[in-house]
Amino acid sequence: MRIPILIRFALLVPMLISAGCHTDSPPADMIVTGVLHTLNTEQPQVEAVAITNGRFSYVGNQEQALERRGPQTRVIELGKRVAYPGFIDAHLHVAGIGAAQRAVNLSGAEDFAEIIARIAERASTLREGVTVTGHGWHQSKWQRPPSGGVDGFPTHHALSFAVPSHPVILEHANGHSVLLNQAAMDQLGITASTVAPEGGVVVMHDGEPTGLLHETAIKLAAPLQAYDQQTAEELIDLAQQHLLSQGITTAHDAGALQVDLAAQHAMAARGALAVRLYSMVLARDEAALTEWLGLGPLLNAGDDKLTVRAIKVQADGALGSRTAWLHAPYSDAPHTSGVLTYDLKALAELIEQSRPDGWQINVHAIGDRANSEVLRVFAPLTQASSDHRFRIEHAQHLKLGDAQLFADQSVIASMQPVHLSSDRPWAIDRLGQQRIDEGAYIWRDLLNHGVLVASGTDAPVEPVNPIANFYAAVTRKTLQGIPEGGFEPNQKLTRLEALRAMTLAAAFAGFEEEVKGSIEVGKWADMTVLSQDILTIPESSILETKVALTMVGGEVLYEADLDAPESDNL
């Protein structure tokens, strides 16, 4: 008899509670006192913890915790601040976060003209021929459509006129499209005769390339995006410092290239990783896939800072570029239903090949047909008693009834609530009211069916901001607080459910619930401390919350001056 996933989840969580005082125990390295939410149902809130050798050695009341104080013990009094288990982002892109901090930030632009101005300004500071990279543009968020655009997207012409002597590559916010200028296309050899690889689109207009590449066609721009291991390590370091500032203690890297994985492994070996990484091998990087299938999973390297045990497959595209794969055509583009970007037979073969070594399979699926088809491929391979923990990344738009299939197959829904805040105002144009009502961002329906829901930000597609993610999950509003009552409010999560999705559920999604995700004796002392209690403050105050302190393995790796002016987040 198969045990439902949530029951198995509860059984796997260790209920380690310290009882009584232990004055004969060695002194603690650190004691933290104040309000601490543990996410342990047997002991949901405590007054204090003691930390020894990077792990929680006592969890309970302040008096007994302080009995463990020694001459060298550091005591942190939280005061009005509140502590939680270290936040786990179940889906982001580490190298992308680092690269976005180096690239021209194109988010928040009002129109294409503003983007061109930002790129031209950066190009003016560089020698001729140096590639200019920008990230974060999204045509659906502009106040004015681009002149001469195609399906709402800009073409290269105005950009090429403004920046003729530097190759330019502009990465869309959703990561599924890029825009090149003429200099970049010349360097890459992209012409009217260029044929897109399977699963990709080279957008043409009047028989000529527009500069737009969708999905697997992005690989054509790879020579402009390539970097070596030293650069990869620099990007990781930029990313992890930013993650710490946002309260993230563990990051699930949702699709790492061979060079990224080599850099992560090298940094773990020499103790240079600060944030814990749970990394997924990107299946479309054939060199990485071949190498890691030969090596097998890597577990708990570098003092539990790096695990590589998952393979990331991308089955379709994104809603913004109308490449998410749907059962029926797009409401605002009836000529297309999106694209399949990974052969389903190849997916089944990959699962058969990788299962003996215990690889987890995590598949990007946004459109309802992509989700249905991936579940169909999973079906004969998820009925066995093995603890597979297969995941569908995003699970953003589902066919009515498919939530039950997630439950039947014990498939984890790895979702990004903040995508609703960003996308829902225009997603209804893509899907229409019925599909929005029945299957868009149905977090509550999935939970009600017994599906484990883990949450992430998908940064740099969205900012690394777990507070915004939490707000989106419990309000279903835009970050401007619209609409009153939220979009499809019957799908809201409770605050505790939203917090669990970014802590204990996310830990389970990475086979790590026994060592992280809650504040319990024996687990790693990873904690995120906030300026106020997001479980109790008024809804209108949630987005005012700031990260006060981030701790990994009992070390304070980030501490904010809460009186300092707040800077913009990625």
Coordinates of C-alpha atoms in Angstrom, one line a residue:
M1 CA 0.0 0.0 0.0
R2 CA 1.5 3.3 -1.0
I3 CA 1.7 6.1 1.6
P4 CA 0.5 9.5 0.4
I5 CA 3.3 12.0 0.0
L6 CA 2.3 14.3 2.8
I7 CA 2.1 11.4 5.3
R8 CA 5.5 10.2 4.2
F9 CA 6.8 13.7 4.5
A10 CA 5.6 14.0 8.1
L11 CA 7.0 10.6 9.0
L12 CA 10.4 11.5 7.6
V13 CA 10.8 14.7 9.6
P14 CA 12.7 14.0 12.8
M15 CA 11.0 15.1 15.9
L16 CA 14.1 15.8 17.9
I17 CA 13.2 17.9 20.9
S18 CA 15.5 18.7 23.7
A19 CA 14.0 18.1 27.1
G20 CA 15.5 19.3 30.4
C21 CA 18.8 21.1 31.0
H22 CA 22.2 19.6 30.4
T23 CA 24.7 21.5 32.5
D24 CA 27.3 18.7 31.8
S25 CA 27.2 19.4 28.1
P26 CA 30.0 21.4 26.5
P27 CA 29.4 25.2 26.2
A28 CA 27.5 26.3 23.2
D29 CA 29.2 28.3 20.5
M30 CA 26.2 30.5 20.2
I31 CA 22.9 31.1 21.9
V32 CA 20.0 33.0 20.2
T33 CA 17.1 34.3 22.3
G34 CA 13.8 35.9 21.3
V35 CA 10.9 34.7 19.2
L36 CA 11.8 31.8 17.0
H37 CA 9.4 29.9 14.7
T38 CA 10.7 26.4 14.3
L39 CA 8.3 24.8 11.7
N40 CA 8.4 21.7 14.1
T41 CA 4.7 20.9 14.8
E42 CA 5.6 19.5 18.2
Q43 CA 7.3 22.7 19.2
P44 CA 6.2 25.5 16.9
Q45 CA 7.6 28.5 18.7
V46 CA 10.5 28.7 21.2
E47 CA 12.3 31.3 23.2
A48 CA 15.9 30.2 22.5
V49 CA 18.3 27.9 20.8
A50 CA 21.9 26.8 21.5
I51 CA 24.2 26.1 18.7
T52 CA 27.3 23.8 18.8
N53 CA 29.6 22.8 15.9
G54 CA 27.2 24.4 13.4
R55 CA 24.1 22.5 14.5
F56 CA 21.2 23.1 16.9
S57 CA 22.2 21.5 20.3
Y58 CA 19.2 22.8 22.2
V59 CA 15.8 24.2 21.3
G60 CA 13.5 25.4 24.0
N61 CA 13.2 28.0 26.7
Q62 CA 15.6 30.8 27.4
E63 CA 16.6 29.8 30.9
Q64 CA 17.8 26.3 29.9
A65 CA 19.5 27.6 26.8
L66 CA 21.5 30.2 28.8
E67 CA 22.7 27.4 31.1
R68 CA 24.8 26.3 28.1
R69 CA 26.7 29.6 28.0
G70 CA 30.5 29.5 28.4
P71 CA 33.2 32.1 28.3
Q72 CA 33.4 32.1 24.5
T73 CA 29.7 31.7 23.8
R74 CA 28.2 34.4 21.6
V75 CA 24.7 35.4 22.7
I76 CA 22.4 37.1 20.2
E77 CA 19.3 38.7 21.6
L78 CA 16.7 39.2 18.8
G79 CA 14.7 41.9 20.5
K80 CA 11.9 42.8 18.1
R81 CA 13.4 40.7 15.3
V82 CA 12.0 37.2 14.6
A83 CA 13.9 34.1 13.6
Y84 CA 12.8 31.3 11.2
P85 CA 14.4 28.2 9.7
G86 CA 16.8 29.3 6.9
F87 CA 14.8 30.2 3.8
I88 CA 15.3 27.7 1.0
D89 CA 14.7 29.0 -2.6
A90 CA 13.6 25.8 -4.4
H91 CA 14.1 27.2 -7.9
L92 CA 16.6 29.8 -9.1
H93 CA 19.6 30.2 -11.4
V94 CA 22.8 30.9 -9.6
A95 CA 25.0 31.9 -12.6
G96 CA 22.1 33.9 -13.9
I97 CA 21.9 35.9 -10.7
G98 CA 25.6 36.6 -10.8
A99 CA 25.5 37.5 -14.5
A100 CA 22.5 39.8 -14.0
Q101 CA 24.4 41.8 -11.5
R102 CA 27.1 42.4 -14.1
A103 CA 24.7 43.0 -17.0
V104 CA 22.7 46.2 -17.7
N105 CA 19.6 45.9 -15.6
L106 CA 16.6 46.4 -18.0
S107 CA 13.8 45.7 -15.5
G108 CA 11.5 48.6 -14.8
A109 CA 12.0 50.1 -18.2
E110 CA 8.9 51.9 -19.5
D111 CA 9.4 51.1 -23.1
F112 CA 11.9 49.9 -25.7
A113 CA 13.4 53.4 -26.1
E114 CA 14.5 53.4 -22.5
I115 CA 16.1 50.0 -22.9
I116 CA 18.0 51.2 -26.0
A117 CA 19.2 54.3 -24.0
R118 CA 20.5 52.1 -21.2
I119 CA 22.4 49.9 -23.6
A120 CA 23.8 52.8 -25.6
E121 CA 25.1 54.4 -22.4
R122 CA 26.9 51.2 -21.4
A123 CA 28.3 50.7 -24.9
S124 CA 29.8 54.2 -24.7
T125 CA 32.0 53.1 -21.8
L126 CA 33.4 50.0 -23.6
R127 CA 35.9 49.6 -26.4
E128 CA 34.5 48.8 -29.8
G129 CA 33.6 45.2 -30.4
V130 CA 33.0 44.3 -26.7
T131 CA 29.7 42.6 -26.2
V132 CA 27.1 44.4 -24.2
T133 CA 24.7 42.2 -22.2
G134 CA 21.4 43.3 -20.7
H135 CA 18.9 41.4 -18.7
G136 CA 15.4 41.7 -17.4
W137 CA 13.3 43.2 -20.2
H138 CA 9.7 42.2 -20.6
Q139 CA 7.6 43.7 -23.3
S140 CA 4.3 42.8 -21.6
K141 CA 5.2 45.2 -18.8
W142 CA 6.1 48.2 -21.0
Q143 CA 3.7 51.2 -21.0
R144 CA 4.0 51.5 -24.8
P145 CA 4.4 48.7 -27.4
P146 CA 7.6 48.8 -29.5
S147 CA 7.3 50.5 -32.9
G148 CA 7.4 48.0 -35.7
G149 CA 7.3 45.1 -33.3
V150 CA 6.3 41.5 -34.1
D151 CA 3.6 39.9 -31.9
G152 CA 4.3 42.5 -29.3
F153 CA 8.1 41.9 -29.3
P154 CA 10.7 44.5 -30.4
T155 CA 12.9 43.9 -33.4
H156 CA 16.6 44.7 -33.6
H157 CA 16.4 47.7 -36.0
A158 CA 16.3 50.7 -33.6
L159 CA 18.8 49.0 -31.3
S160 CA 21.2 48.3 -34.2
F161 CA 21.0 51.9 -35.3
A162 CA 21.8 53.2 -31.8
V163 CA 24.5 50.6 -31.0
P164 CA 26.2 49.6 -34.3
S165 CA 29.7 48.8 -33.2
H166 CA 29.1 46.5 -30.2
P167 CA 27.4 43.1 -30.3
V168 CA 24.4 43.3 -28.0
I169 CA 22.5 40.4 -26.4
L170 CA 19.4 41.2 -24.4
E171 CA 18.1 38.4 -22.2
H172 CA 14.4 38.4 -21.6
A173 CA 13.2 38.4 -18.0
N174 CA 11.7 34.9 -18.4
G175 CA 15.0 33.4 -19.7
H176 CA 13.3 31.9 -22.8
S177 CA 14.1 34.6 -25.3
V178 CA 16.9 36.9 -26.3
L179 CA 17.2 39.9 -28.7
L180 CA 20.3 40.5 -30.7
N181 CA 21.4 43.6 -32.6
Q182 CA 22.8 43.4 -36.1
A183 CA 26.4 43.4 -35.0
A184 CA 25.7 40.3 -32.8
M185 CA 23.9 38.5 -35.7
D186 CA 26.8 39.3 -38.0
Q187 CA 29.3 37.9 -35.6
L188 CA 27.1 34.7 -35.0
G189 CA 26.3 34.3 -38.7
I190 CA 22.6 34.5 -38.2
T191 CA 20.9 35.4 -41.6
A192 CA 17.7 34.9 -43.4
S193 CA 18.7 31.3 -44.2
T194 CA 19.3 30.4 -40.5
V195 CA 17.3 27.4 -39.4
A196 CA 16.3 27.1 -35.8
P197 CA 17.2 24.0 -33.9
E198 CA 14.4 21.7 -32.9
G199 CA 12.2 23.2 -30.2
G200 CA 13.4 26.8 -31.0
V201 CA 12.3 29.8 -33.0
V202 CA 14.4 32.2 -35.0
V203 CA 11.8 35.0 -35.5
M204 CA 11.7 36.3 -39.1
H205 CA 9.7 39.2 -40.6
D206 CA 9.5 39.9 -44.3
G207 CA 12.1 37.1 -44.8
E208 CA 14.7 38.7 -42.5
P209 CA 15.8 37.9 -38.9
T210 CA 14.3 40.2 -36.3
G211 CA 17.0 39.5 -33.8
L212 CA 14.6 37.5 -31.6
L213 CA 15.5 34.0 -30.6
H214 CA 13.1 31.8 -28.6
E215 CA 13.7 28.6 -26.6
T216 CA 16.4 26.3 -27.9
A217 CA 17.3 28.8 -30.6
I218 CA 19.0 30.8 -27.8
K219 CA 21.9 28.3 -28.2
L220 CA 22.8 30.1 -31.4
A221 CA 23.9 33.0 -29.2
A222 CA 26.1 30.8 -27.1
P223 CA 29.4 32.1 -28.4
L224 CA 28.5 35.5 -27.0
Q225 CA 27.5 34.0 -23.6
A226 CA 30.3 31.6 -23.0
Y227 CA 32.5 31.9 -20.0
D228 CA 35.3 30.0 -18.3
Q229 CA 35.5 28.4 -14.8
Q230 CA 37.2 31.4 -13.3
T231 CA 34.3 33.6 -14.5
A232 CA 31.8 31.0 -13.3
E233 CA 33.3 31.1 -9.8
E234 CA 33.1 34.9 -9.8
L235 CA 29.4 34.7 -10.8
I236 CA 28.7 32.2 -8.0
D237 CA 30.4 34.5 -5.5
L238 CA 28.4 37.5 -6.6
A239 CA 25.2 35.4 -6.5
Q240 CA 25.8 33.9 -3.0
Q241 CA 26.5 37.3 -1.4
H242 CA 23.3 38.6 -2.8
L243 CA 21.4 35.5 -1.7
L244 CA 22.6 35.9 1.8
S245 CA 21.4 39.5 1.9
Q246 CA 18.0 38.2 1.0
G247 CA 17.9 35.6 3.7
I248 CA 18.5 32.6 1.5
T249 CA 20.5 29.8 3.2
T250 CA 20.0 27.1 0.6
A251 CA 19.5 27.6 -3.2
H252 CA 18.2 25.0 -5.6
D253 CA 20.2 25.8 -8.8
A254 CA 17.6 24.9 -11.4
G255 CA 19.8 23.9 -14.4
A256 CA 23.6 24.3 -14.1
L257 CA 26.0 24.1 -17.0
Q258 CA 29.1 21.9 -17.0
V259 CA 31.3 25.0 -16.3
D260 CA 29.0 26.1 -13.4
L261 CA 29.1 22.6 -11.8
A262 CA 32.8 22.4 -12.1
A263 CA 33.1 25.8 -10.4
Q264 CA 30.7 24.9 -7.7
H265 CA 32.6 21.7 -7.0
A266 CA 35.9 23.5 -6.8
M267 CA 34.6 26.1 -4.5
A268 CA 33.0 23.5 -2.2
A269 CA 36.3 21.6 -2.1
R270 CA 38.2 24.6 -0.8
G271 CA 35.5 25.9 1.5
A272 CA 34.5 28.9 -0.6
L273 CA 30.7 28.2 -0.7
A274 CA 28.8 30.3 1.8
V275 CA 25.2 29.4 0.7
R276 CA 24.3 25.7 0.5
L277 CA 23.6 24.6 -3.1
Y278 CA 21.3 21.9 -4.3
S279 CA 22.2 21.8 -8.0
M280 CA 20.5 20.3 -11.0
V281 CA 22.5 19.2 -14.1
L282 CA 21.0 21.0 -17.1
A283 CA 20.0 18.2 -19.5
R284 CA 20.3 20.2 -22.6
D285 CA 24.1 20.7 -21.8
E286 CA 25.0 17.4 -23.3
A287 CA 28.6 17.5 -22.0
A288 CA 27.4 18.1 -18.5
L289 CA 24.8 15.4 -18.7
T290 CA 27.2 12.8 -20.0
E291 CA 29.8 13.7 -17.4
W292 CA 27.5 13.6 -14.5
L293 CA 25.6 10.4 -15.5
G294 CA 29.1 8.8 -15.5
L295 CA 30.1 10.3 -12.2
G296 CA 26.8 9.7 -10.4
P297 CA 25.2 12.0 -7.8
L298 CA 27.4 14.1 -5.5
L299 CA 26.1 14.3 -1.9
N300 CA 27.0 16.8 0.9
A301 CA 30.3 18.0 -0.4
G302 CA 32.2 20.8 1.2
D303 CA 30.7 20.4 4.7
D304 CA 27.2 19.9 3.3
K305 CA 27.5 23.0 1.1
L306 CA 27.0 21.2 -2.3
T307 CA 24.8 18.4 -3.5
V308 CA 24.3 17.5 -7.2
R309 CA 21.7 14.8 -7.4
A310 CA 19.0 16.1 -9.8
I311 CA 18.7 16.5 -13.6
K312 CA 16.8 19.5 -15.0
V313 CA 14.8 19.0 -18.2
Q314 CA 13.0 21.8 -20.0
A315 CA 9.8 20.5 -21.6
D316 CA 8.3 23.8 -22.9
G317 CA 8.8 27.5 -23.0
A318 CA 7.2 30.4 -21.2
L319 CA 3.8 32.2 -21.2
G320 CA 5.3 35.6 -22.1
S321 CA 6.8 34.4 -25.3
R322 CA 3.8 32.2 -26.1
T323 CA 6.1 29.1 -26.1
A324 CA 4.5 27.4 -23.0
W325 CA 2.9 24.3 -24.5
L326 CA -0.9 24.4 -24.2
H327 CA -3.7 21.9 -25.0
A328 CA -5.5 24.6 -27.0
P329 CA -4.3 27.7 -28.8
Y330 CA -3.5 30.9 -27.1
S331 CA -6.5 33.1 -26.6
D332 CA -4.6 36.1 -28.0
A333 CA -2.7 34.2 -30.7
P334 CA -4.9 31.4 -32.1
H335 CA -2.2 30.4 -34.6
T336 CA 0.0 28.8 -31.9
S337 CA -0.3 26.5 -28.9
G338 CA 3.4 26.9 -27.8
V339 CA 6.2 24.4 -28.3
L340 CA 7.6 21.2 -26.9
T341 CA 11.3 21.8 -26.3
Y342 CA 12.5 18.3 -25.1
D343 CA 11.5 15.0 -26.8
L344 CA 9.2 13.0 -24.6
K345 CA 10.7 9.7 -25.7
A346 CA 14.2 11.0 -24.8
L347 CA 12.8 12.1 -21.4
A348 CA 11.6 8.5 -20.7
E349 CA 14.9 7.1 -21.8
L350 CA 16.8 9.6 -19.5
I351 CA 14.7 8.5 -16.6
E352 CA 15.3 4.8 -17.3
Q353 CA 19.0 5.5 -17.6
S354 CA 19.4 7.6 -14.5
R355 CA 17.1 5.9 -12.0
P356 CA 19.6 3.1 -11.0
D357 CA 21.9 5.8 -9.6
G358 CA 19.1 7.6 -7.8
W359 CA 19.0 10.7 -9.9
Q360 CA 16.0 13.0 -9.2
I361 CA 14.3 14.2 -12.4
N362 CA 13.0 17.8 -12.3
V363 CA 11.1 19.0 -15.4
H364 CA 10.3 22.5 -16.4
A365 CA 6.6 22.6 -17.5
I366 CA 4.5 25.8 -17.6
G367 CA 1.8 25.1 -20.1
D368 CA -1.1 22.7 -19.3
R369 CA -0.2 20.3 -22.1
A370 CA 3.5 20.2 -21.0
N371 CA 2.3 19.3 -17.5
S372 CA -0.1 16.6 -18.8
E373 CA 2.5 15.1 -21.1
V374 CA 5.3 15.1 -18.4
L375 CA 2.9 13.4 -15.9
R376 CA 2.1 10.8 -18.6
V377 CA 5.8 10.1 -19.1
F378 CA 6.3 9.9 -15.3
A379 CA 3.4 7.6 -14.7
P380 CA 4.9 4.2 -15.3
L381 CA 8.1 5.3 -13.5
T382 CA 6.6 6.8 -10.4
Q383 CA 4.4 3.9 -9.3
A384 CA 7.3 2.0 -7.7
S385 CA 7.9 2.1 -4.0
S386 CA 11.2 4.0 -4.6
D387 CA 11.5 7.5 -3.1
H388 CA 11.9 9.2 -6.4
R389 CA 10.6 12.7 -5.4
F390 CA 10.3 13.7 -9.1
R391 CA 9.4 17.4 -9.5
I392 CA 7.6 19.5 -12.0
E393 CA 9.2 23.0 -12.0
H394 CA 6.7 25.8 -12.3
A395 CA 3.5 23.6 -12.7
Q396 CA 2.0 27.0 -13.6
H397 CA -1.0 26.2 -15.7
L398 CA -2.7 22.8 -15.3
K399 CA -5.5 21.0 -17.1
L400 CA -8.6 20.4 -14.9
G401 CA -8.0 17.1 -13.1
D402 CA -4.2 17.0 -13.4
A403 CA -3.7 18.0 -9.7
Q404 CA -4.9 14.5 -8.8
L405 CA -2.3 13.0 -11.1
F406 CA 0.4 14.9 -9.2
A407 CA -0.9 13.3 -6.0
D408 CA -1.3 9.8 -7.4
Q409 CA 2.3 9.8 -8.7
S410 CA 3.8 11.6 -5.6
V411 CA 5.2 14.3 -7.9
I412 CA 6.3 17.5 -6.2
A413 CA 5.1 20.8 -7.5
S414 CA 8.0 23.3 -7.4
M415 CA 6.2 26.6 -7.9
Q416 CA 7.0 30.4 -7.8
P417 CA 4.1 32.3 -6.3
V418 CA 5.7 35.7 -7.3
H419 CA 5.1 34.8 -10.9
L420 CA 1.4 35.3 -10.2
S421 CA 2.1 38.8 -9.0
S422 CA 4.1 39.6 -12.1
D423 CA 2.2 37.7 -14.8
R424 CA -1.5 37.3 -13.8
P425 CA -2.5 40.9 -15.0
W426 CA -1.6 39.9 -18.6
A427 CA -1.8 36.1 -18.4
I428 CA -5.5 36.2 -18.7
D429 CA -5.0 37.6 -22.2
R430 CA -2.9 34.5 -23.1
L431 CA -5.2 31.9 -21.5
G432 CA -8.7 33.4 -21.2
Q433 CA -11.0 33.3 -18.2
Q434 CA -11.9 29.6 -18.1
R435 CA -8.3 28.4 -18.1
I436 CA -7.3 31.0 -15.6
D437 CA -10.1 29.8 -13.2
E438 CA -9.6 26.1 -13.7
G439 CA -5.8 25.7 -13.7
A440 CA -3.7 28.8 -13.3
Y441 CA -1.4 29.0 -10.2
I442 CA -3.6 26.5 -8.3
W443 CA -1.6 26.1 -5.2
R444 CA -4.5 25.5 -2.9
D445 CA -6.0 22.8 -5.1
L446 CA -2.6 21.0 -5.2
L447 CA -2.3 21.1 -1.4
N448 CA -5.9 19.9 -1.0
H449 CA -5.0 16.9 -3.1
G450 CA -2.1 16.1 -0.9
V451 CA 0.6 17.3 -3.2
L452 CA 3.8 18.8 -1.7
V453 CA 4.3 22.3 -2.9
A454 CA 7.8 23.9 -2.6
S455 CA 8.4 27.5 -3.6
G456 CA 11.2 29.5 -5.2
T457 CA 11.6 32.8 -6.9
D458 CA 13.1 31.7 -10.3
A459 CA 15.6 34.5 -9.9
P460 CA 16.9 36.3 -12.0
V461 CA 13.6 36.0 -13.8
E462 CA 12.1 37.6 -10.7
P463 CA 14.0 39.4 -7.9
V464 CA 15.6 37.3 -5.2
N465 CA 13.0 38.3 -2.6
P466 CA 11.4 35.6 -0.4
I467 CA 9.2 38.2 1.3
A468 CA 7.6 39.1 -2.1
N469 CA 7.2 35.4 -2.8
F470 CA 5.5 34.9 0.6
Y471 CA 3.3 38.0 0.0
A472 CA 2.2 36.7 -3.4
A473 CA 1.3 33.2 -1.9
V474 CA -0.9 34.6 0.9
T475 CA -2.5 37.5 -1.0
R476 CA -2.5 36.6 -4.7
K477 CA -2.0 40.3 -5.4
T478 CA 0.5 42.2 -7.5
L479 CA 3.3 43.7 -5.4
Q480 CA 1.3 47.0 -5.7
G481 CA -1.5 45.4 -3.8
I482 CA -3.9 44.9 -6.7
P483 CA -6.7 43.7 -6.9
E484 CA -8.5 44.0 -3.6
G485 CA -9.0 40.5 -2.4
G486 CA -6.5 39.0 -4.8
F487 CA -6.7 37.1 -8.1
E488 CA -8.7 33.8 -7.7
P489 CA -8.6 34.2 -3.9
N490 CA -9.8 30.6 -3.3
Q491 CA -6.3 29.5 -4.2
K492 CA -4.5 31.5 -1.5
L493 CA -2.1 29.8 0.9
T494 CA -2.2 30.4 4.7
R495 CA 0.8 32.1 6.1
L496 CA 2.1 28.9 7.7
E497 CA 1.6 27.0 4.5
A498 CA 3.6 29.7 2.5
L499 CA 6.4 29.6 5.1
R500 CA 6.5 25.8 5.0
A501 CA 6.8 25.9 1.2
M502 CA 10.0 27.9 1.5
T503 CA 11.5 25.9 4.4
L504 CA 10.5 22.4 5.3
A505 CA 8.8 21.5 2.0
A506 CA 11.6 22.9 0.0
A507 CA 14.1 20.8 2.1
F508 CA 12.0 17.7 1.4
A509 CA 12.1 18.5 -2.3
G510 CA 15.9 18.2 -2.1
F511 CA 16.0 15.0 0.1
E512 CA 17.3 17.2 2.9
E513 CA 14.4 17.4 5.5
E514 CA 16.5 15.5 8.1
V515 CA 19.2 18.2 8.2
K516 CA 17.4 21.5 7.4
G517 CA 14.0 23.2 6.9
S518 CA 13.1 23.5 10.6
I519 CA 14.7 24.5 13.8
E520 CA 15.3 21.2 15.6
V521 CA 18.1 19.6 17.6
G522 CA 20.7 17.9 15.3
K523 CA 19.8 20.0 12.2
W524 CA 22.2 22.5 10.7
A525 CA 21.9 25.9 12.4
D526 CA 20.6 27.7 9.3
M527 CA 18.3 30.6 10.2
T528 CA 16.8 33.7 8.6
V529 CA 16.0 36.6 10.9
L530 CA 13.5 39.2 9.8
S531 CA 12.7 42.7 11.1
Q532 CA 9.1 41.7 12.0
D533 CA 6.9 38.6 12.3
I534 CA 5.4 37.8 8.8
L535 CA 3.1 35.2 10.5
T536 CA 1.3 37.8 12.5
I537 CA 1.7 41.4 11.1
P538 CA -1.0 43.0 9.0
E539 CA -1.1 41.9 5.4
S540 CA -0.4 45.5 4.3
S541 CA 2.9 45.4 6.2
I542 CA 4.4 42.2 4.9
L543 CA 6.3 43.8 2.0
E544 CA 7.9 46.3 4.5
T545 CA 9.7 43.4 6.1
K546 CA 13.5 43.4 5.9
V547 CA 16.1 40.6 6.3
A548 CA 18.0 41.4 9.5
L549 CA 20.4 38.5 9.7
T550 CA 21.3 35.3 7.8
M551 CA 23.0 32.4 9.5
V552 CA 24.4 29.3 7.8
G553 CA 25.8 26.5 10.0
G554 CA 25.9 28.7 13.1
E555 CA 27.8 31.5 11.3
V556 CA 26.3 34.9 10.8
L557 CA 27.1 35.6 7.2
Y558 CA 24.9 38.6 6.7
E559 CA 23.7 41.2 9.2
A560 CA 21.8 44.3 8.1
D561 CA 21.9 47.8 9.4
L562 CA 18.1 48.2 9.6
D563 CA 18.4 51.9 9.9
A564 CA 20.3 52.3 6.6
P565 CA 18.5 53.3 3.4
E566 CA 17.1 50.3 1.5
S567 CA 18.7 49.5 -1.9
D568 CA 17.0 48.0 -4.9
N569 CA 16.9 44.3 -5.0
L570 CA 17.8 42.1 -8.0

